[in-house]
Coordinates of C-alpha atoms and ligand atoms in Angstrom, one line a residue:
X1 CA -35.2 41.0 -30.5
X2 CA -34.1 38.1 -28.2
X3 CA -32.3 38.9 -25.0
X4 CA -29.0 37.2 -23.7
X5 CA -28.8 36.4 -20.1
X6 CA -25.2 35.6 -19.1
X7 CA -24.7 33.0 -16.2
X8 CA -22.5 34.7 -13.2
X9 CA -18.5 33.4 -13.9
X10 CA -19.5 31.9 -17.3
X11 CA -18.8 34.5 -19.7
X12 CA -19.1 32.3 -22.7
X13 CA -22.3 30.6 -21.6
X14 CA -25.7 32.6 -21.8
X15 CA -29.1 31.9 -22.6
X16 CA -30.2 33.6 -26.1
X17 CA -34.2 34.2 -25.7
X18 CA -34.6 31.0 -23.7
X19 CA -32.0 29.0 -24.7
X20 CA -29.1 27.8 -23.3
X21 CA -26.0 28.5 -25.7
X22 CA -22.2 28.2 -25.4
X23 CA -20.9 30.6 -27.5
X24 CA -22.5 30.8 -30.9
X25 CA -24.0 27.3 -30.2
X26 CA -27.4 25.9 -29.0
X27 CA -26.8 23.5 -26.4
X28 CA -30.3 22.1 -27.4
X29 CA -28.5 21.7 -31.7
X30 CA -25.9 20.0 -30.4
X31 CA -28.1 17.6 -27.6
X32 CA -29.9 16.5 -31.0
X33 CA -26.8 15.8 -33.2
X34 CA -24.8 14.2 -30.6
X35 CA -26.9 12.4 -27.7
X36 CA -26.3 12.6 -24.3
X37 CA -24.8 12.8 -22.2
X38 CA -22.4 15.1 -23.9
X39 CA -19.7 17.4 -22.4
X40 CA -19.2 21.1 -24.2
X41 CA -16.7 23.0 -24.2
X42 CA -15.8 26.7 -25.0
X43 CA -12.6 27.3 -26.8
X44 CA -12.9 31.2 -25.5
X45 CA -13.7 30.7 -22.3
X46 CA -10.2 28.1 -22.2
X47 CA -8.6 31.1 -24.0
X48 CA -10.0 33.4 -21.8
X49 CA -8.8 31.9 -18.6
X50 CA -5.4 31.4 -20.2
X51 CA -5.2 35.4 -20.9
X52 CA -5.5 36.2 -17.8
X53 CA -2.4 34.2 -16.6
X54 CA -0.6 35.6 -19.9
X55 CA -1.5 39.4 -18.4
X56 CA 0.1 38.5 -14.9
X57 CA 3.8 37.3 -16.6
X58 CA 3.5 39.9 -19.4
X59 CA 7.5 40.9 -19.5
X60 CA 8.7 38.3 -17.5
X61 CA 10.3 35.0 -18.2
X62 CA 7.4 32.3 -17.8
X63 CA 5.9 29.3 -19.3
X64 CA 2.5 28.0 -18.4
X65 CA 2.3 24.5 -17.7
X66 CA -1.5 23.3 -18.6
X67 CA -1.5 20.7 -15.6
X68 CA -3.3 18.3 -18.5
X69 CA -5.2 15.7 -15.4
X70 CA -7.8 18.5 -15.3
X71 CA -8.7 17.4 -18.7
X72 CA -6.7 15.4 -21.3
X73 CA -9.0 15.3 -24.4
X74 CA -6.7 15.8 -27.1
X75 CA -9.1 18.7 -28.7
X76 CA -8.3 20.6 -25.4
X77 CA -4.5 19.8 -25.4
X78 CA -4.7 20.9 -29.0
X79 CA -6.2 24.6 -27.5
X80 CA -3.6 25.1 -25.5
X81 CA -0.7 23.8 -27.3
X82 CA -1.6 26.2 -30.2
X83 CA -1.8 29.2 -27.4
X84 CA 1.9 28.1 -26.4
X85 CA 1.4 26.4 -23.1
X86 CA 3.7 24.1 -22.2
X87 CA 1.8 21.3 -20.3
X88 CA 1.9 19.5 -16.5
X89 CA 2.1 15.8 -16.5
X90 CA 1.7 13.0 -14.2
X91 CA 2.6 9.6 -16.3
X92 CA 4.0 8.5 -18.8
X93 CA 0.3 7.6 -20.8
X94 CA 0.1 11.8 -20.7
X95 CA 3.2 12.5 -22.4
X96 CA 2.2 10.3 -25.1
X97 CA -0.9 12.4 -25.1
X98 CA 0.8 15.8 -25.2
X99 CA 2.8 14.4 -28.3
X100 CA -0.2 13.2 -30.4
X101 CA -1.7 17.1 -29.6
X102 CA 1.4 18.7 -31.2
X103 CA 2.8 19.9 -27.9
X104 CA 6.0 20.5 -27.5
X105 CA 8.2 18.1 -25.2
X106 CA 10.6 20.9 -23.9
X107 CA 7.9 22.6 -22.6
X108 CA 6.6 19.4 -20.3
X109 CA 7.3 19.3 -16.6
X110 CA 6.8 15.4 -14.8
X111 CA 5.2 15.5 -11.6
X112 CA 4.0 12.8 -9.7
X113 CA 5.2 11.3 -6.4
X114 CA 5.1 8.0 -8.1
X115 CA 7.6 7.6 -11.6
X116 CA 8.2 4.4 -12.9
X117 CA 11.7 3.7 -14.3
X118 CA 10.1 3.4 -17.9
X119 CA 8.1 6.9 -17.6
X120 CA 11.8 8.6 -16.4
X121 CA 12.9 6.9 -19.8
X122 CA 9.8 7.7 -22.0
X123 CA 10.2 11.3 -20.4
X124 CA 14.2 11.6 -20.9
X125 CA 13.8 10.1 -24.5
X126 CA 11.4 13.5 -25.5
X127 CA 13.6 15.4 -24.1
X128 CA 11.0 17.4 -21.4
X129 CA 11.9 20.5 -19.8
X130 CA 11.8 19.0 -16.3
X131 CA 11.1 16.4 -13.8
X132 CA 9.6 18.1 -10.7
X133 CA 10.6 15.3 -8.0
X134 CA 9.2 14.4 -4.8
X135 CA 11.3 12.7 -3.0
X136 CA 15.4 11.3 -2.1
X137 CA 14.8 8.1 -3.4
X138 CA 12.9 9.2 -7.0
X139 CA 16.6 11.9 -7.2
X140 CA 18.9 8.6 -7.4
X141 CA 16.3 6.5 -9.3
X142 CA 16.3 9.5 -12.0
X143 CA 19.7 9.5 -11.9
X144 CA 20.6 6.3 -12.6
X145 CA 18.5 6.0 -15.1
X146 CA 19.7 9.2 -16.9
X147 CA 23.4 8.1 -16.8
X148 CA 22.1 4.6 -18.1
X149 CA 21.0 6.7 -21.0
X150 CA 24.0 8.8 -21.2
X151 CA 21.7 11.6 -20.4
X152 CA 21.3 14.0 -17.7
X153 CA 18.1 14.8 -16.3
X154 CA 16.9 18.3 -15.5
X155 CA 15.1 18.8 -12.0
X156 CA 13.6 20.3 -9.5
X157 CA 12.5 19.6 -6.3
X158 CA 9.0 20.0 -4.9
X159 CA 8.8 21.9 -1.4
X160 CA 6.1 21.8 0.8
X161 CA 5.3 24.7 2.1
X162 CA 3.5 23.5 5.3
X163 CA 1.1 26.5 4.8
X164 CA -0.6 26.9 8.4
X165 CA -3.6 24.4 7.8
X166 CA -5.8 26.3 10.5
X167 CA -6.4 29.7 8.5
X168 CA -6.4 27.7 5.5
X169 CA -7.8 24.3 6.3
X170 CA -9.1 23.4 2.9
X171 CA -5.8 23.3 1.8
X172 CA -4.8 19.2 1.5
X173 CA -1.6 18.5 -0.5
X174 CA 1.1 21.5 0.9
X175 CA 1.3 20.1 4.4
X176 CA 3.3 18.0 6.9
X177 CA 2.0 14.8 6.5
X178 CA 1.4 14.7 3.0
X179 CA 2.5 12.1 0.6
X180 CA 3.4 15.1 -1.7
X181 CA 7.2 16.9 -2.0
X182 CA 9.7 17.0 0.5
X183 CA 9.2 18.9 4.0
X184 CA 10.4 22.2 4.4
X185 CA 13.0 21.9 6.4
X186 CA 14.6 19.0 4.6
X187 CA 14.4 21.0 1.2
X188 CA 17.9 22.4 1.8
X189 CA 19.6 18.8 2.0
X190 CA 17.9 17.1 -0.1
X191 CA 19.1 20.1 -2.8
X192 CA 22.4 19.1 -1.8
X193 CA 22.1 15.8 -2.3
X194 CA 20.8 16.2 -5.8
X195 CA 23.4 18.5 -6.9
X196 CA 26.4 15.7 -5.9
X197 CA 24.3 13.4 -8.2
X198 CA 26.1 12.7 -12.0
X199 CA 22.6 12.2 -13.9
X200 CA 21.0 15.4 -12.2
X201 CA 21.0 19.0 -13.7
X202 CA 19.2 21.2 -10.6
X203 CA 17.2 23.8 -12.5
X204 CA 14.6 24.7 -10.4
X205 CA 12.5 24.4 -7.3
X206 CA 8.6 23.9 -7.3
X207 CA 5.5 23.7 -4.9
X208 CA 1.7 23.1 -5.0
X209 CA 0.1 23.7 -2.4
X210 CA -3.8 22.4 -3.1
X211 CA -6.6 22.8 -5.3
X212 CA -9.7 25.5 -5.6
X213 CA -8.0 27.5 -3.6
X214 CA -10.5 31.1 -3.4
X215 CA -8.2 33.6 -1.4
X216 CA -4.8 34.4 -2.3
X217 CA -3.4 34.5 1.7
X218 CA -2.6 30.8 1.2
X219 CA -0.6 31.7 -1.9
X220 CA 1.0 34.6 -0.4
X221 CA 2.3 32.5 2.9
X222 CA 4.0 29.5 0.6
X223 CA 5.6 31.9 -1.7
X224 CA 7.3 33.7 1.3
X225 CA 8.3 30.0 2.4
X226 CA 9.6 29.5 -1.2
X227 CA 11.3 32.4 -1.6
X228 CA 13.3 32.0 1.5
X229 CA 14.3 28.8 0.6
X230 CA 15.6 30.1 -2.7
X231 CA 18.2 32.1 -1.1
X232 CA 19.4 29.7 1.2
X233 CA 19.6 26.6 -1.4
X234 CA 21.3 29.6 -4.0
X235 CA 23.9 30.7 -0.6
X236 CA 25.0 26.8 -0.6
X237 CA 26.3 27.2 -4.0
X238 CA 23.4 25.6 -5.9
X239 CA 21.5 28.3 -8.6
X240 CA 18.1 28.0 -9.1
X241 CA 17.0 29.2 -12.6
X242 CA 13.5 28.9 -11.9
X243 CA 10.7 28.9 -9.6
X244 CA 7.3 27.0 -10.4
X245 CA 4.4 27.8 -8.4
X246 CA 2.3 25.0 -9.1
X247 CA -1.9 25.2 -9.7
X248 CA -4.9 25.2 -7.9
X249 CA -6.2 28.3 -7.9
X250 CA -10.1 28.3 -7.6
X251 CA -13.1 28.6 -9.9
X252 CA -16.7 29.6 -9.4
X253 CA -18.4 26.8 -8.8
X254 CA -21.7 28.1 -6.2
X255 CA -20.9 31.4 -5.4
X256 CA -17.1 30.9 -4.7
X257 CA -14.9 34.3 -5.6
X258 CA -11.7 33.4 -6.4
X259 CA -8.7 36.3 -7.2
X260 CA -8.1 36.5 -11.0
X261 CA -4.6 34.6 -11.9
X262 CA -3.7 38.5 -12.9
X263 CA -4.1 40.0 -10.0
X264 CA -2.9 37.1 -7.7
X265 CA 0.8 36.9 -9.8
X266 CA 0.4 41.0 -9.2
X267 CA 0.7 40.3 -5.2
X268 CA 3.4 37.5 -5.9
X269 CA 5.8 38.7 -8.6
X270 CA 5.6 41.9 -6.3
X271 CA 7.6 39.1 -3.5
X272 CA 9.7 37.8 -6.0
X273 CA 11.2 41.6 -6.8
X274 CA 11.7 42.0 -3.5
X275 CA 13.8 39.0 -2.7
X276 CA 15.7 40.2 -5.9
X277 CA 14.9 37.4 -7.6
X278 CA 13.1 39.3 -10.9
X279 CA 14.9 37.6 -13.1
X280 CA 14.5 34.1 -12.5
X281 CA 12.4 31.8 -14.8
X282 CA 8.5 31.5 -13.1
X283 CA 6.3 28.3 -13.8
X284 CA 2.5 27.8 -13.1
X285 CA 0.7 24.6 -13.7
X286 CA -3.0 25.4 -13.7
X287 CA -5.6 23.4 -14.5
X288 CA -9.3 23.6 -12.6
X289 CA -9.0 27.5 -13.5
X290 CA -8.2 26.8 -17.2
X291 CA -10.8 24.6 -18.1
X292 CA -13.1 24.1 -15.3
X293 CA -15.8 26.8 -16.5
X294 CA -15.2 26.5 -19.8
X295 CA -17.3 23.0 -19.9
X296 CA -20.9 21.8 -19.5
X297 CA -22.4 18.7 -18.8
X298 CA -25.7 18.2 -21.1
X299 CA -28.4 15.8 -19.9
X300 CA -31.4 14.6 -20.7
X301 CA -34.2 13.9 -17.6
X302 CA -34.7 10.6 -17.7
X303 CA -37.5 10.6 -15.1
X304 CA -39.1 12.6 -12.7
X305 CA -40.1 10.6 -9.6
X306 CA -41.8 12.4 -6.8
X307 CA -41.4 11.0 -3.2
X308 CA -42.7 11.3 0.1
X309 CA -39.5 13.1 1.2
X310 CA -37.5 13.6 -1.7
X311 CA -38.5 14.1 -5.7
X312 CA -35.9 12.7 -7.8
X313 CA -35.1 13.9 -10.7
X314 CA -33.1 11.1 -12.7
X315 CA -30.9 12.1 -15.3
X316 CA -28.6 10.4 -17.9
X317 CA -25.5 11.4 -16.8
X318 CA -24.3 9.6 -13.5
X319 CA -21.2 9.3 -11.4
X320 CA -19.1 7.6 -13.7
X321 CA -19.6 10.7 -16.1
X322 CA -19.5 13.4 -13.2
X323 CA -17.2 11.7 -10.4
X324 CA -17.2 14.9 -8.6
X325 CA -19.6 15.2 -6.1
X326 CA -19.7 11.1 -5.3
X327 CA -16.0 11.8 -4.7
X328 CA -15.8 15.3 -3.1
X329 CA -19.1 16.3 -2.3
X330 CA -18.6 18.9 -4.8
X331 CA -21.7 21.3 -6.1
X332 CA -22.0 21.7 -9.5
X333 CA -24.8 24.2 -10.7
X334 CA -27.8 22.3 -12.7
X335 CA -29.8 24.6 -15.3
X336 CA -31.9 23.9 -18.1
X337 CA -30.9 24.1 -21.4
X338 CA -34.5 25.6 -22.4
X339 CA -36.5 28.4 -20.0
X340 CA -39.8 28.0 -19.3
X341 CA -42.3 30.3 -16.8
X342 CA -43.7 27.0 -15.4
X343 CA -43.6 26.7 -11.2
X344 CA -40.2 24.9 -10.0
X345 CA -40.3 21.6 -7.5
X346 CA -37.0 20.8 -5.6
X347 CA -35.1 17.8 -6.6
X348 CA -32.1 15.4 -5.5
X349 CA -30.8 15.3 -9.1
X350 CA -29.3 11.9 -9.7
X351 CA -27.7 9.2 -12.4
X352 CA -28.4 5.7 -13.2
X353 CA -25.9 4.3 -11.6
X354 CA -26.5 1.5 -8.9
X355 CA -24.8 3.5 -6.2
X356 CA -26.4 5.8 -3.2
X357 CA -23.4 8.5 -3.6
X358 CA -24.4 8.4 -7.5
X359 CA -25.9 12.0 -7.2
X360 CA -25.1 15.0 -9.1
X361 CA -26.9 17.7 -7.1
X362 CA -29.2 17.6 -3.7
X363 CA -32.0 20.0 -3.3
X364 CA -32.2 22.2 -6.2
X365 CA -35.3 23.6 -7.8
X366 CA -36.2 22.8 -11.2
X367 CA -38.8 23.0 -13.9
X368 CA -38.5 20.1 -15.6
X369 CA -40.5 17.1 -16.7
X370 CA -39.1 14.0 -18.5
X371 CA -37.2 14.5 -21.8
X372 CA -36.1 17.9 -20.9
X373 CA -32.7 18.6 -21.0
X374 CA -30.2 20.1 -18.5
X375 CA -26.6 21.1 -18.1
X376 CA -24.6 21.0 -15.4
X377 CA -22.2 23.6 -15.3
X378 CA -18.5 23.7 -14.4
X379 CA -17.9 20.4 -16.0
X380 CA -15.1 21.1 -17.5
X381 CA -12.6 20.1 -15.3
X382 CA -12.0 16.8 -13.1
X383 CA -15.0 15.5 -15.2
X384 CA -14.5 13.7 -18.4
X385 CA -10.8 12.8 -17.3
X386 CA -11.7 11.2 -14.7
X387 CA -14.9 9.3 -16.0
X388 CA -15.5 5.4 -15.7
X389 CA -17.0 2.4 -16.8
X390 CA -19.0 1.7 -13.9
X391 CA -22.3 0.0 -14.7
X392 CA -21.1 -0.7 -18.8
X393 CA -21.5 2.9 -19.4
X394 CA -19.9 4.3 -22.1
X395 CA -18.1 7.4 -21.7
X396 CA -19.7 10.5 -23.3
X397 CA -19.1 12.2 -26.3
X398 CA -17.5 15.7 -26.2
X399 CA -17.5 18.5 -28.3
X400 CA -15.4 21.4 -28.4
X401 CA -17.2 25.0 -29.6
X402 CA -15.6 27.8 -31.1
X403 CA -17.8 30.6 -32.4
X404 CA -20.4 29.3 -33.9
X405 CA -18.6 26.3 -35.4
X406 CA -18.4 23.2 -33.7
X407 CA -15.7 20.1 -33.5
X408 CA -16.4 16.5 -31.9
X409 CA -13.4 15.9 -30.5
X410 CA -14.6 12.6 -28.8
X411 CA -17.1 9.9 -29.8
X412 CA -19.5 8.2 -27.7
X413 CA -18.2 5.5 -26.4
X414 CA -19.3 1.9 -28.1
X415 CA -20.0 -1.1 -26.0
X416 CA -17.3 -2.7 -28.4
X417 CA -15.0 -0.2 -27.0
X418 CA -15.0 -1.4 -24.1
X419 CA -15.1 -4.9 -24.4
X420 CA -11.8 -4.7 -26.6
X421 CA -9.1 -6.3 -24.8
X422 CA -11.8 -8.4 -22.9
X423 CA -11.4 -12.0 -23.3
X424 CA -13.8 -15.2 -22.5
X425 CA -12.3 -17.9 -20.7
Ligands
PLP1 C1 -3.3 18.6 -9.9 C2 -2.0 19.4 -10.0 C3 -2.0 20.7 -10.6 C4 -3.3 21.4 -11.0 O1 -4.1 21.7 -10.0 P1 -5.5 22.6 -10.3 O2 -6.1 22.7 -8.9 O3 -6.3 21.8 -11.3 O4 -5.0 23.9 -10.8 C5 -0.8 21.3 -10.7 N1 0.3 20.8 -10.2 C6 0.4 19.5 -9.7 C7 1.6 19.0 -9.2 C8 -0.8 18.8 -9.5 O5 -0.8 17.6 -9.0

């Protein structure tokens, strides 16, 4: 009888006997096939994740927008546009994507401080559900070019909360100061202004406030700030048919314990009936808590390399596959794919790449020697979609599990791949 041991917040990842599986699949079967490195993702655990959202708005109007940066493989759009999500985008290259996964443009909401003329057009063209705007000059710029089209653009307008950044200082986007939505107290004029616009249909409002955000109190402070100004944009005449919260709620990365999506939208919708405003439409744009844990990172160790004050441990995934912690500092847990009772060392686990900050985890104790294999968990978000070139290194292969079947949903990348478009002088 082998045993399963489940890894704490990945419910879809366990080790079967001693090895590492995502669902039905060994991690170790699919290192083989496909090389390394090679991201993995569940299709339950995206499922999963999704539910829980789908429990908080069960009987109310909402639509949940997959906010597709997180990850844009079209095997993953193709999860959640199947599930009926509608999807969060931020150019114009993404809405092509959501169209080649089947999605469906009404249900696509534009955000993005920064909309070209031709991505209003592309957007207007598919006919999207709404361009969330962020600021007084994107309003006319939208509607001029919707009149030019003999169109008229739906919109709303993202607030920024200004949630007190001293309770909640990890909080980056929703404040004063922020290159992100219009301030607070401007929200109401700005409204105004939109609604004497010709090419402008006012729909909704919308915030976002940040990203792995763990406690809900940040949540609960900007939707009291939303909510109030609902009422007062609604008193000057000006209905808003919907309210969309934005993403960034928080997964488990190292011991982090973020609210379930259900019982957050419990505290919030419980605001929303108060204010009287239970029958408005309500948005969310997740995407870290979608996908995040629902991916892996598989690596082989390259070489071990002992040190006076450090051991490295070198693997073949780097920084340009796993941009997180060069970029954030950001702790991603590093197991191996196959358990063994031998003693552990501790390691600065590390990539290729000719960088210092190319490091994937600092001090972590392993048993490993070279052409073992590892995964780094919570890699399924903010990983692959934002993966580079640097150094010629192709970007990985992914592969997308469900049961015990498996789809590669992306091929290694060739060298000729990225050469094309390349030209000598
Ligand atoms: C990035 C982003 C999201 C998603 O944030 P997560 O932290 O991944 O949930 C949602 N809305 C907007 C406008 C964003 O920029």
């Amino acid at each position: 009888m082998s045993t399963t041991a489940k890894l704490p917040g990945h419910p879809f990842i366990a080790y079967e006997g001693s090895a590492l599986h995502v669902e039905g699949v060994s991690l170790a079967s699919l290192a083989q096939e496909h090389g390394t490195p090679l991201f993995v993702y569940s299709k339950a655990a995206m499922l999963n994740a999704l539910a829980a959202y789908q429990r908080g708005f069960a009987g109310r109007d909402a639509q949940i927008c997959y906010a597709m940066k997180a990850n844009s493989s079209l095997g993953v759009l193709q999860v959640f546009a199947d599930a009926g999500c509608g999807f969060d985008i931020v150019s114009g290259g993404e809405l092509m994507r959501v169209v080649a996964a089947g999605g469906t443009p009404s249900k696509i909401i534009f955000s993005g401080v920064g909309k070209t003329r031709t991505e209003m057009t592309l957007g207007l063209k598919a006919g999207i559900g709404c361009f969330n705007v962020e600021s007084e000059a994107e309003l006319d710029v939208l509607s001029s070019v919707a009149l030019g089209m003999g169109l008229i653009a739906p919109v709303s307008i993202r607030v920024n909360p200004n949630v007190d950044p001293k309770t909640h200082p990890y909080i980056s986007v929703g404040l004063k100061g922020s290159k992100f939505g219009v301030a607070h107290e401007n929200a109401l004029r700005i409204y105004q202004h939109a609604a004497l616009l010709k090419g402008l249909h006012v729909i909704g409002i919308d915030c976002h406030i940040g990203s792995q955000i763990t406690t809900p109190e940040p949540y609960l402070d900007a939707m009291d700030r939303v909510l109030d100004l609902v009422s007062r944009i609604e008193a000057a005449g000006i209905p808003i048919a919907h309210i969309d919260f934005g993403g960034g709620l928080g997964i488990n990365y190292n011991d982090d314990t973020p609210p379930d999506a259900d019982a957050l939208w419990q505290q919030l919708l419980a605001k929303i009936d108060a204010c009287g405003f239970t029958g408005k439409k309500l948005m969310v744009e997740p995407g870290r808590s979608l996908v995040g844990n629902a991916g892996v990172c598989v690596s082989e160790v390259l070489y071990v390399k002992p040190g006076e004050q450090k051991n490295f441990c070198i693997i073949d995934a780097a920084m340009n596959d796993l941009p997180r912690p060069a970029m954030y500092q950001a702790f991603h847990a590093i197991v191996p794919l196959a358990l063994t009772a031998n003693p552990a060392a501790v390691y600065d686990v590390v990539g290729p790449v000719c960088e210092s900050g190319d490091w994937i985890g600092r001090d972590r104790s392993l048993n490993t020697v070279t052409g073992d294999h590892v995964a780094v968990l919570s890699a399924g978000a903010y990983c692959m979609s934002m993966a580079s070139n640097y150094n010629t290194r192709g970007r990985a292969a992914e592969v997308l599990v469900d049961g015990a079947e498996t789809h590669l949903i992306r091929l290694r990348e060739t060298i000729e791949d990225q050469m094309r478009g390349e030209r000598c002088i």
